[in-house]
Amino acid sequence: ADLSSQHLSPLVSANISNTAKAPLAVTVILRYLHMLAPNLKKGTNNVIEHEENMNKLEFFRTIFPRGSITFDVPKEDPMAKPNPDYRIAEGCKLLLVRWELQGDGDLKCPFCKEGNLIYKKVAFSRTAVRPIIDIE
């Protein structure tokens, strides 16, 4: 996976339809970052253990080391054709909260204090990027 501006800028251009209120580049880059995350066993926060998925986890942790939730959008290559959509996001810090991949252990339900929060998916809506969770 490539996180350089030379890769992200054309990715933004290829996804010109944007129904979200967030800038197009932010939405596209966040979707791409989520795509890079490893797959989890259904109903758990455990990573599926096969070589490709473990490689995804290793790469994900190079972008987001344990305890880190920020991604700095790289500056656009000054030699490349300017991309106004990408320029909106360059230099921004994007936050990606995936506690099951970035921390140690499960998070307890803040309401019942007994169950664990289980990552289910991310919903990209017009107004936000929301994690969808279950309680184990």
PDB file of N, CA and C in Angstrom, residues 36-132:
ATOM      1  N   LEU A  36      -6.980  -0.544   4.537  1.00  0.00           N
ATOM      2  CA  LEU A  36      -5.671  -1.108   4.847  1.00  0.00           C
ATOM      3  C   LEU A  36      -5.664  -1.899   6.155  1.00  0.00           C
ATOM      4  N   ALA A  37      -6.697  -1.728   6.971  1.00  0.00           N
ATOM      5  CA  ALA A  37      -6.755  -2.430   8.257  1.00  0.00           C
ATOM      6  C   ALA A  37      -7.017  -3.916   8.035  1.00  0.00           C
ATOM      7  N   PRO A  38      -6.467  -4.759   8.905  1.00  0.00           N
ATOM      8  CA  PRO A  38      -6.693  -6.205   8.761  1.00  0.00           C
ATOM      9  C   PRO A  38      -8.126  -6.587   9.113  1.00  0.00           C
ATOM     10  N   ASN A  39      -8.543  -7.740   8.615  1.00  0.00           N
ATOM     11  CA  ASN A  39      -9.883  -8.251   8.900  1.00  0.00           C
ATOM     12  C   ASN A  39      -9.911  -8.913  10.273  1.00  0.00           C
ATOM     13  N   LEU A  40     -11.060  -8.803  10.926  1.00  0.00           N
ATOM     14  CA  LEU A  40     -11.237  -9.391  12.247  1.00  0.00           C
ATOM     15  C   LEU A  40     -12.153 -10.602  12.170  1.00  0.00           C
ATOM     16  N   LYS A  41     -11.966 -11.527  13.121  1.00  0.00           N
ATOM     17  CA  LYS A  41     -12.888 -12.663  13.230  1.00  0.00           C
ATOM     18  C   LYS A  41     -14.251 -12.116  13.610  1.00  0.00           C
ATOM     19  N   LYS A  42     -15.288 -12.608  12.939  1.00  0.00           N
ATOM     20  CA  LYS A  42     -16.648 -12.105  13.156  1.00  0.00           C
ATOM     21  C   LYS A  42     -17.031 -12.194  14.633  1.00  0.00           C
ATOM     22  N   GLY A  43     -17.549 -11.083  15.159  1.00  0.00           N
ATOM     23  CA  GLY A  43     -18.018 -11.046  16.532  1.00  0.00           C
ATOM     24  C   GLY A  43     -16.924 -10.928  17.571  1.00  0.00           C
ATOM     25  N   THR A  44     -15.678 -10.659  17.128  1.00  0.00           N
ATOM     26  CA  THR A  44     -14.558 -10.518  18.070  1.00  0.00           C
ATOM     27  C   THR A  44     -13.687  -9.339  17.638  1.00  0.00           C
ATOM     28  N   ASN A  45     -12.734  -9.009  18.473  1.00  0.00           N
ATOM     29  CA  ASN A  45     -11.718  -8.019  18.117  1.00  0.00           C
ATOM     30  C   ASN A  45     -10.409  -8.696  17.732  1.00  0.00           C
ATOM     31  N   ASN A  46     -10.452  -9.987  17.441  1.00  0.00           N
ATOM     32  CA  ASN A  46      -9.262 -10.761  17.094  1.00  0.00           C
ATOM     33  C   ASN A  46      -9.010 -10.727  15.594  1.00  0.00           C
ATOM     34  N   VAL A  47      -7.762 -10.466  15.239  1.00  0.00           N
ATOM     35  CA  VAL A  47      -7.365 -10.434  13.827  1.00  0.00           C
ATOM     36  C   VAL A  47      -7.364 -11.858  13.287  1.00  0.00           C
ATOM     37  N   ILE A  48      -7.906 -12.027  12.082  1.00  0.00           N
ATOM     38  CA  ILE A  48      -7.863 -13.332  11.421  1.00  0.00           C
ATOM     39  C   ILE A  48      -6.405 -13.643  11.108  1.00  0.00           C
ATOM     40  N   GLU A  49      -5.949 -14.795  11.572  1.00  0.00           N
ATOM     41  CA  GLU A  49      -4.530 -15.117  11.462  1.00  0.00           C
ATOM     42  C   GLU A  49      -4.216 -15.905  10.188  1.00  0.00           C
ATOM     43  N   HIS A  50      -3.971 -15.196   9.119  1.00  0.00           N
ATOM     44  CA  HIS A  50      -3.377 -15.787   7.928  1.00  0.00           C
ATOM     45  C   HIS A  50      -2.375 -14.769   7.396  1.00  0.00           C
ATOM     46  N   GLU A  51      -1.457 -15.220   6.603  1.00  0.00           N
ATOM     47  CA  GLU A  51      -0.282 -14.424   6.241  1.00  0.00           C
ATOM     48  C   GLU A  51      -0.632 -13.039   5.690  1.00  0.00           C
ATOM     49  N   GLU A  52      -1.533 -12.975   4.725  1.00  0.00           N
ATOM     50  CA  GLU A  52      -1.871 -11.680   4.125  1.00  0.00           C
ATOM     51  C   GLU A  52      -2.450 -10.721   5.171  1.00  0.00           C
ATOM     52  N   ASN A  53      -3.317 -11.241   6.020  1.00  0.00           N
ATOM     53  CA  ASN A  53      -3.942 -10.406   7.036  1.00  0.00           C
ATOM     54  C   ASN A  53      -2.935  -9.959   8.095  1.00  0.00           C
ATOM     55  N   MET A  54      -2.015 -10.832   8.465  1.00  0.00           N
ATOM     56  CA  MET A  54      -0.998 -10.462   9.437  1.00  0.00           C
ATOM     57  C   MET A  54      -0.045  -9.416   8.843  1.00  0.00           C
ATOM     58  N   ASN A  55       0.204  -9.500   7.532  1.00  0.00           N
ATOM     59  CA  ASN A  55       0.994  -8.471   6.853  1.00  0.00           C
ATOM     60  C   ASN A  55       0.259  -7.127   6.883  1.00  0.00           C
ATOM     61  N   LYS A  56      -1.068  -7.163   6.703  1.00  0.00           N
ATOM     62  CA  LYS A  56      -1.864  -5.940   6.785  1.00  0.00           C
ATOM     63  C   LYS A  56      -1.762  -5.334   8.182  1.00  0.00           C
ATOM     64  N   LEU A  57      -1.813  -6.191   9.212  1.00  0.00           N
ATOM     65  CA  LEU A  57      -1.706  -5.705  10.584  1.00  0.00           C
ATOM     66  C   LEU A  57      -0.338  -5.058  10.811  1.00  0.00           C
ATOM     67  N   GLU A  58       0.704  -5.712  10.345  1.00  0.00           N
ATOM     68  CA  GLU A  58       2.063  -5.177  10.498  1.00  0.00           C
ATOM     69  C   GLU A  58       2.178  -3.818   9.805  1.00  0.00           C
ATOM     70  N   PHE A  59       1.651  -3.718   8.574  1.00  0.00           N
ATOM     71  CA  PHE A  59       1.705  -2.456   7.846  1.00  0.00           C
ATOM     72  C   PHE A  59       0.863  -1.398   8.552  1.00  0.00           C
ATOM     73  N   PHE A  60      -0.343  -1.773   9.015  1.00  0.00           N
ATOM     74  CA  PHE A  60      -1.228  -0.852   9.719  1.00  0.00           C
ATOM     75  C   PHE A  60      -0.507  -0.264  10.935  1.00  0.00           C
ATOM     76  N   ARG A  61       0.242  -1.103  11.626  1.00  0.00           N
ATOM     77  CA  ARG A  61       0.953  -0.632  12.823  1.00  0.00           C
ATOM     78  C   ARG A  61       2.167   0.228  12.476  1.00  0.00           C
ATOM     79  N   THR A  62       2.634   0.194  11.220  1.00  0.00           N
ATOM     80  CA  THR A  62       3.684   1.143  10.835  1.00  0.00           C
ATOM     81  C   THR A  62       3.077   2.532  10.641  1.00  0.00           C
ATOM     82  N   ILE A  63       1.823   2.566  10.205  1.00  0.00           N
ATOM     83  CA  ILE A  63       1.122   3.839  10.028  1.00  0.00           C
ATOM     84  C   ILE A  63       0.626   4.338  11.390  1.00  0.00           C
ATOM     85  N   PHE A  64       0.052   3.413  12.160  1.00  0.00           N
ATOM     86  CA  PHE A  64      -0.518   3.723  13.469  1.00  0.00           C
ATOM     87  C   PHE A  64       0.132   2.828  14.526  1.00  0.00           C
ATOM     88  N   PRO A  65       1.290   3.236  15.052  1.00  0.00           N
ATOM     89  CA  PRO A  65       1.898   2.437  16.125  1.00  0.00           C
ATOM     90  C   PRO A  65       0.943   2.363  17.312  1.00  0.00           C
ATOM     91  N   ARG A  66       1.120   1.365  18.160  1.00  0.00           N
ATOM     92  CA  ARG A  66       0.250   1.218  19.336  1.00  0.00           C
ATOM     93  C   ARG A  66       0.128   2.554  20.065  1.00  0.00           C
ATOM     94  N   GLY A  67      -1.112   2.927  20.345  1.00  0.00           N
ATOM     95  CA  GLY A  67      -1.385   4.171  21.054  1.00  0.00           C
ATOM     96  C   GLY A  67      -1.514   5.391  20.156  1.00  0.00           C
ATOM     97  N   SER A  68      -1.255   5.250  18.861  1.00  0.00           N
ATOM     98  CA  SER A  68      -1.331   6.376  17.927  1.00  0.00           C
ATOM     99  C   SER A  68      -2.625   6.313  17.128  1.00  0.00           C
ATOM    100  N   ILE A  69      -3.274   7.467  16.959  1.00  0.00           N
ATOM    101  CA  ILE A  69      -4.507   7.501  16.162  1.00  0.00           C
ATOM    102  C   ILE A  69      -4.449   8.557  15.059  1.00  0.00           C
ATOM    103  N   THR A  70      -3.282   9.163  14.829  1.00  0.00           N
ATOM    104  CA  THR A  70      -3.207  10.228  13.838  1.00  0.00           C
ATOM    105  C   THR A  70      -2.448   9.810  12.580  1.00  0.00           C
ATOM    106  N   PHE A  71      -2.901  10.345  11.462  1.00  0.00           N
ATOM    107  CA  PHE A  71      -2.229  10.167  10.180  1.00  0.00           C
ATOM    108  C   PHE A  71      -2.058  11.551   9.580  1.00  0.00           C
ATOM    109  N   ASP A  72      -0.825  11.927   9.271  1.00  0.00           N
ATOM    110  CA  ASP A  72      -0.544  13.217   8.647  1.00  0.00           C
ATOM    111  C   ASP A  72      -0.613  13.050   7.131  1.00  0.00           C
ATOM    112  N   VAL A  73      -1.550  13.745   6.505  1.00  0.00           N
ATOM    113  CA  VAL A  73      -1.686  13.674   5.050  1.00  0.00           C
ATOM    114  C   VAL A  73      -0.460  14.353   4.439  1.00  0.00           C
ATOM    115  N   PRO A  74       0.320  13.612   3.607  1.00  0.00           N
ATOM    116  CA  PRO A  74       1.555  14.189   3.056  1.00  0.00           C
ATOM    117  C   PRO A  74       1.283  15.357   2.109  1.00  0.00           C
ATOM    118  N   LYS A  75       2.232  16.268   2.063  1.00  0.00           N
ATOM    119  CA  LYS A  75       2.163  17.386   1.119  1.00  0.00           C
ATOM    120  C   LYS A  75       2.228  16.842  -0.297  1.00  0.00           C
ATOM    121  N   GLU A  76       1.538  17.527  -1.194  1.00  0.00           N
ATOM    122  CA  GLU A  76       1.538  17.111  -2.596  1.00  0.00           C
ATOM    123  C   GLU A  76       2.916  17.350  -3.207  1.00  0.00           C
ATOM    124  N   ASP A  77       3.304  16.463  -4.090  1.00  0.00           N
ATOM    125  CA  ASP A  77       4.576  16.581  -4.789  1.00  0.00           C
ATOM    126  C   ASP A  77       4.551  17.881  -5.605  1.00  0.00           C
ATOM    127  N   PRO A  78       5.500  18.795  -5.372  1.00  0.00           N
ATOM    128  CA  PRO A  78       5.483  20.075  -6.092  1.00  0.00           C
ATOM    129  C   PRO A  78       5.691  19.919  -7.596  1.00  0.00           C
ATOM    130  N   MET A  79       6.215  18.769  -8.022  1.00  0.00           N
ATOM    131  CA  MET A  79       6.433  18.539  -9.448  1.00  0.00           C
ATOM    132  C   MET A  79       5.198  17.961 -10.145  1.00  0.00           C
ATOM    133  N   ALA A  80       4.211  17.517  -9.353  1.00  0.00           N
ATOM    134  CA  ALA A  80       3.001  16.906  -9.919  1.00  0.00           C
ATOM    135  C   ALA A  80       2.001  17.995 -10.311  1.00  0.00           C
ATOM    136  N   LYS A  81       1.089  17.618 -11.206  1.00  0.00           N
ATOM    137  CA  LYS A  81       0.016  18.531 -11.581  1.00  0.00           C
ATOM    138  C   LYS A  81      -0.820  18.809 -10.325  1.00  0.00           C
ATOM    139  N   PRO A  82      -1.083  20.064 -10.006  1.00  0.00           N
ATOM    140  CA  PRO A  82      -1.831  20.387  -8.793  1.00  0.00           C
ATOM    141  C   PRO A  82      -3.228  19.755  -8.791  1.00  0.00           C
ATOM    142  N   ASN A  83      -3.610  19.247  -7.627  1.00  0.00           N
ATOM    143  CA  ASN A  83      -4.930  18.652  -7.441  1.00  0.00           C
ATOM    144  C   ASN A  83      -5.643  19.470  -6.360  1.00  0.00           C
ATOM    145  N   PRO A  84      -6.596  20.334  -6.754  1.00  0.00           N
ATOM    146  CA  PRO A  84      -7.242  21.204  -5.765  1.00  0.00           C
ATOM    147  C   PRO A  84      -7.993  20.425  -4.681  1.00  0.00           C
ATOM    148  N   ASP A  85      -8.553  19.270  -5.020  1.00  0.00           N
ATOM    149  CA  ASP A  85      -9.259  18.476  -4.009  1.00  0.00           C
ATOM    150  C   ASP A  85      -8.280  17.941  -2.966  1.00  0.00           C
ATOM    151  N   TYR A  86      -7.117  17.475  -3.423  1.00  0.00           N
ATOM    152  CA  TYR A  86      -6.113  16.938  -2.505  1.00  0.00           C
ATOM    153  C   TYR A  86      -5.499  18.052  -1.661  1.00  0.00           C
ATOM    154  N   ARG A  87      -5.293  19.206  -2.259  1.00  0.00           N
ATOM    155  CA  ARG A  87      -4.656  20.320  -1.552  1.00  0.00           C
ATOM    156  C   ARG A  87      -5.442  20.712  -0.295  1.00  0.00           C
ATOM    157  N   ILE A  88      -6.740  20.494  -0.296  1.00  0.00           N
ATOM    158  CA  ILE A  88      -7.568  20.813   0.875  1.00  0.00           C
ATOM    159  C   ILE A  88      -7.122  19.999   2.078  1.00  0.00           C
ATOM    160  N   ALA A  89      -6.706  18.755   1.858  1.00  0.00           N
ATOM    161  CA  ALA A  89      -6.371  17.860   2.968  1.00  0.00           C
ATOM    162  C   ALA A  89      -4.885  17.788   3.281  1.00  0.00           C
ATOM    163  N   GLU A  90      -4.024  18.170   2.335  1.00  0.00           N
ATOM    164  CA  GLU A  90      -2.591  17.989   2.578  1.00  0.00           C
ATOM    165  C   GLU A  90      -2.153  18.722   3.837  1.00  0.00           C
ATOM    166  N   GLY A  91      -1.330  18.031   4.608  1.00  0.00           N
ATOM    167  CA  GLY A  91      -0.838  18.593   5.859  1.00  0.00           C
ATOM    168  C   GLY A  91      -1.786  18.426   7.035  1.00  0.00           C
ATOM    169  N   CYS A  92      -3.017  17.963   6.781  1.00  0.00           N
ATOM    170  CA  CYS A  92      -3.981  17.762   7.872  1.00  0.00           C
ATOM    171  C   CYS A  92      -3.646  16.506   8.669  1.00  0.00           C
ATOM    172  N   LYS A  93      -4.071  16.501   9.904  1.00  0.00           N
ATOM    173  CA  LYS A  93      -3.976  15.306  10.747  1.00  0.00           C
ATOM    174  C   LYS A  93      -5.355  14.662  10.748  1.00  0.00           C
ATOM    175  N   LEU A  94      -5.420  13.405  10.316  1.00  0.00           N
ATOM    176  CA  LEU A  94      -6.670  12.654  10.358  1.00  0.00           C
ATOM    177  C   LEU A  94      -6.609  11.701  11.542  1.00  0.00           C
ATOM    178  N   LEU A  95      -7.697  11.575  12.256  1.00  0.00           N
ATOM    179  CA  LEU A  95      -7.770  10.689  13.413  1.00  0.00           C
ATOM    180  C   LEU A  95      -8.503   9.418  13.032  1.00  0.00           C
ATOM    181  N   LEU A  96      -7.927   8.297  13.356  1.00  0.00           N
ATOM    182  CA  LEU A  96      -8.540   7.003  13.079  1.00  0.00           C
ATOM    183  C   LEU A  96      -8.508   6.192  14.372  1.00  0.00           C
ATOM    184  N   VAL A  97      -9.661   6.030  14.983  1.00  0.00           N
ATOM    185  CA  VAL A  97      -9.739   5.304  16.247  1.00  0.00           C
ATOM    186  C   VAL A  97     -10.140   3.860  15.957  1.00  0.00           C
ATOM    187  N   ARG A  98      -9.180   2.978  16.063  1.00  0.00           N
ATOM    188  CA  ARG A  98      -9.404   1.536  15.940  1.00  0.00           C
ATOM    189  C   ARG A  98      -8.762   0.892  17.161  1.00  0.00           C
ATOM    190  N   TRP A  99      -9.403   1.027  18.311  1.00  0.00           N
ATOM    191  CA  TRP A  99      -8.822   0.590  19.581  1.00  0.00           C
ATOM    192  C   TRP A  99      -8.427  -0.876  19.578  1.00  0.00           C
ATOM    193  N   GLU A 100      -9.161  -1.693  18.822  1.00  0.00           N
ATOM    194  CA  GLU A 100      -8.880  -3.128  18.820  1.00  0.00           C
ATOM    195  C   GLU A 100      -7.565  -3.448  18.105  1.00  0.00           C
ATOM    196  N   LEU A 101      -7.080  -2.528  17.279  1.00  0.00           N
ATOM    197  CA  LEU A 101      -5.814  -2.717  16.575  1.00  0.00           C
ATOM    198  C   LEU A 101      -4.685  -1.892  17.185  1.00  0.00           C
ATOM    199  N   GLN A 102      -5.027  -0.851  17.913  1.00  0.00           N
ATOM    200  CA  GLN A 102      -4.018   0.094  18.383  1.00  0.00           C
ATOM    201  C   GLN A 102      -3.688  -0.018  19.860  1.00  0.00           C
ATOM    202  N   GLY A 103      -4.461  -0.770  20.593  1.00  0.00           N
ATOM    203  CA  GLY A 103      -4.217  -0.862  22.021  1.00  0.00           C
ATOM    204  C   GLY A 103      -4.027  -2.297  22.460  1.00  0.00           C
ATOM    205  N   ASP A 104      -3.999  -2.465  23.739  1.00  0.00           N
ATOM    206  CA  ASP A 104      -3.875  -3.801  24.326  1.00  0.00           C
ATOM    207  C   ASP A 104      -5.161  -4.124  25.068  1.00  0.00           C
ATOM    208  N   GLY A 105      -5.760  -5.238  24.738  1.00  0.00           N
ATOM    209  CA  GLY A 105      -6.940  -5.679  25.461  1.00  0.00           C
ATOM    210  C   GLY A 105      -8.229  -5.059  24.960  1.00  0.00           C
ATOM    211  N   ASP A 106      -9.307  -5.523  25.558  1.00  0.00           N
ATOM    212  CA  ASP A 106     -10.636  -5.067  25.179  1.00  0.00           C
ATOM    213  C   ASP A 106     -11.034  -3.836  25.976  1.00  0.00           C
ATOM    214  N   LEU A 107     -11.990  -3.091  25.433  1.00  0.00           N
ATOM    215  CA  LEU A 107     -12.578  -1.971  26.154  1.00  0.00           C
ATOM    216  C   LEU A 107     -13.908  -2.424  26.739  1.00  0.00           C
ATOM    217  N   LYS A 108     -14.121  -2.108  27.995  1.00  0.00           N
ATOM    218  CA  LYS A 108     -15.385  -2.450  28.654  1.00  0.00           C
ATOM    219  C   LYS A 108     -16.471  -1.488  28.207  1.00  0.00           C
ATOM    220  N   CYS A 109     -17.696  -1.983  28.185  1.00  0.00           N
ATOM    221  CA  CYS A 109     -18.849  -1.147  27.864  1.00  0.00           C
ATOM    222  C   CYS A 109     -18.955  -0.049  28.921  1.00  0.00           C
ATOM    223  N   PRO A 110     -19.045   1.218  28.498  1.00  0.00           N
ATOM    224  CA  PRO A 110     -19.107   2.301  29.477  1.00  0.00           C
ATOM    225  C   PRO A 110     -20.437   2.352  30.229  1.00  0.00           C
ATOM    226  N   PHE A 111     -21.451   1.639  29.746  1.00  0.00           N
ATOM    227  CA  PHE A 111     -22.768   1.683  30.374  1.00  0.00           C
ATOM    228  C   PHE A 111     -22.986   0.530  31.353  1.00  0.00           C
ATOM    229  N   CYS A 112     -22.754  -0.692  30.887  1.00  0.00           N
ATOM    230  CA  CYS A 112     -23.027  -1.851  31.754  1.00  0.00           C
ATOM    231  C   CYS A 112     -21.793  -2.299  32.539  1.00  0.00           C
ATOM    232  N   LYS A 113     -20.595  -1.865  32.103  1.00  0.00           N
ATOM    233  CA  LYS A 113     -19.318  -2.194  32.756  1.00  0.00           C
ATOM    234  C   LYS A 113     -18.994  -3.691  32.758  1.00  0.00           C
ATOM    235  N   GLU A 114     -19.786  -4.497  32.070  1.00  0.00           N
ATOM    236  CA  GLU A 114     -19.554  -5.942  32.064  1.00  0.00           C
ATOM    237  C   GLU A 114     -19.120  -6.450  30.698  1.00  0.00           C
ATOM    238  N   GLY A 115     -19.790  -6.016  29.650  1.00  0.00           N
ATOM    239  CA  GLY A 115     -19.460  -6.486  28.309  1.00  0.00           C
ATOM    240  C   GLY A 115     -18.274  -5.743  27.724  1.00  0.00           C
ATOM    241  N   ASN A 116     -17.691  -6.315  26.677  1.00  0.00           N
ATOM    242  CA  ASN A 116     -16.589  -5.678  25.950  1.00  0.00           C
ATOM    243  C   ASN A 116     -17.113  -5.072  24.661  1.00  0.00           C
ATOM    244  N   LEU A 117     -16.543  -3.942  24.252  1.00  0.00           N
ATOM    245  CA  LEU A 117     -16.903  -3.331  22.987  1.00  0.00           C
ATOM    246  C   LEU A 117     -16.230  -4.115  21.867  1.00  0.00           C
ATOM    247  N   ILE A 118     -17.019  -4.482  20.869  1.00  0.00           N
ATOM    248  CA  ILE A 118     -16.527  -5.253  19.729  1.00  0.00           C
ATOM    249  C   ILE A 118     -16.685  -4.399  18.474  1.00  0.00           C
ATOM    250  N   TYR A 119     -15.565  -4.179  17.770  1.00  0.00           N
ATOM    251  CA  TYR A 119     -15.598  -3.416  16.520  1.00  0.00           C
ATOM    252  C   TYR A 119     -16.409  -4.183  15.489  1.00  0.00           C
ATOM    253  N   LYS A 120     -17.322  -3.502  14.822  1.00  0.00           N
ATOM    254  CA  LYS A 120     -18.152  -4.145  13.805  1.00  0.00           C
ATOM    255  C   LYS A 120     -17.836  -3.610  12.410  1.00  0.00           C
ATOM    256  N   LYS A 121     -17.901  -2.308  12.239  1.00  0.00           N
ATOM    257  CA  LYS A 121     -17.590  -1.684  10.950  1.00  0.00           C
ATOM    258  C   LYS A 121     -17.529  -0.173  11.149  1.00  0.00           C
ATOM    259  N   VAL A 122     -17.277   0.536  10.082  1.00  0.00           N
ATOM    260  CA  VAL A 122     -17.293   1.996  10.100  1.00  0.00           C
ATOM    261  C   VAL A 122     -18.365   2.445   9.134  1.00  0.00           C
ATOM    262  N   ALA A 123     -19.164   3.392   9.576  1.00  0.00           N
ATOM    263  CA  ALA A 123     -20.214   3.948   8.724  1.00  0.00           C
ATOM    264  C   ALA A 123     -19.774   5.332   8.253  1.00  0.00           C
ATOM    265  N   PHE A 124     -19.717   5.498   6.958  1.00  0.00           N
ATOM    266  CA  PHE A 124     -19.395   6.789   6.379  1.00  0.00           C
ATOM    267  C   PHE A 124     -20.721   7.451   6.023  1.00  0.00           C
ATOM    268  N   SER A 125     -21.086   8.475   6.777  1.00  0.00           N
ATOM    269  CA  SER A 125     -22.349   9.162   6.499  1.00  0.00           C
ATOM    270  C   SER A 125     -22.060  10.547   5.943  1.00  0.00           C
ATOM    271  N   ARG A 126     -23.106  11.309   5.704  1.00  0.00           N
ATOM    272  CA  ARG A 126     -22.932  12.660   5.174  1.00  0.00           C
ATOM    273  C   ARG A 126     -22.254  13.578   6.176  1.00  0.00           C
ATOM    274  N   THR A 127     -22.401  13.292   7.458  1.00  0.00           N
ATOM    275  CA  THR A 127     -21.896  14.230   8.455  1.00  0.00           C
ATOM    276  C   THR A 127     -20.732  13.709   9.274  1.00  0.00           C
ATOM    277  N   ALA A 128     -20.457  12.409   9.225  1.00  0.00           N
ATOM    278  CA  ALA A 128     -19.404  11.877  10.095  1.00  0.00           C
ATOM    279  C   ALA A 128     -18.926  10.512   9.623  1.00  0.00           C
ATOM    280  N   VAL A 129     -17.827  10.102  10.218  1.00  0.00           N
ATOM    281  CA  VAL A 129     -17.334   8.735  10.077  1.00  0.00           C
ATOM    282  C   VAL A 129     -17.515   8.130  11.462  1.00  0.00           C
ATOM    283  N   ARG A 130     -18.418   7.147  11.564  1.00  0.00           N
ATOM    284  CA  ARG A 130     -18.755   6.602  12.873  1.00  0.00           C
ATOM    285  C   ARG A 130     -18.383   5.129  12.969  1.00  0.00           C
ATOM    286  N   PRO A 131     -17.741   4.753  14.085  1.00  0.00           N
ATOM    287  CA  PRO A 131     -17.534   3.322  14.312  1.00  0.00           C
ATOM    288  C   PRO A 131     -18.859   2.678  14.737  1.00  0.00           C
ATOM    289  N   ILE A 132     -19.129   1.491  14.240  1.00  0.00           N
ATOM    290  CA  ILE A 132     -20.307   0.731  14.660  1.00  0.00           C
ATOM    291  C   ILE A 132     -19.778  -0.402  15.538  1.00  0.00           C
TER     292      ILE A 132
END
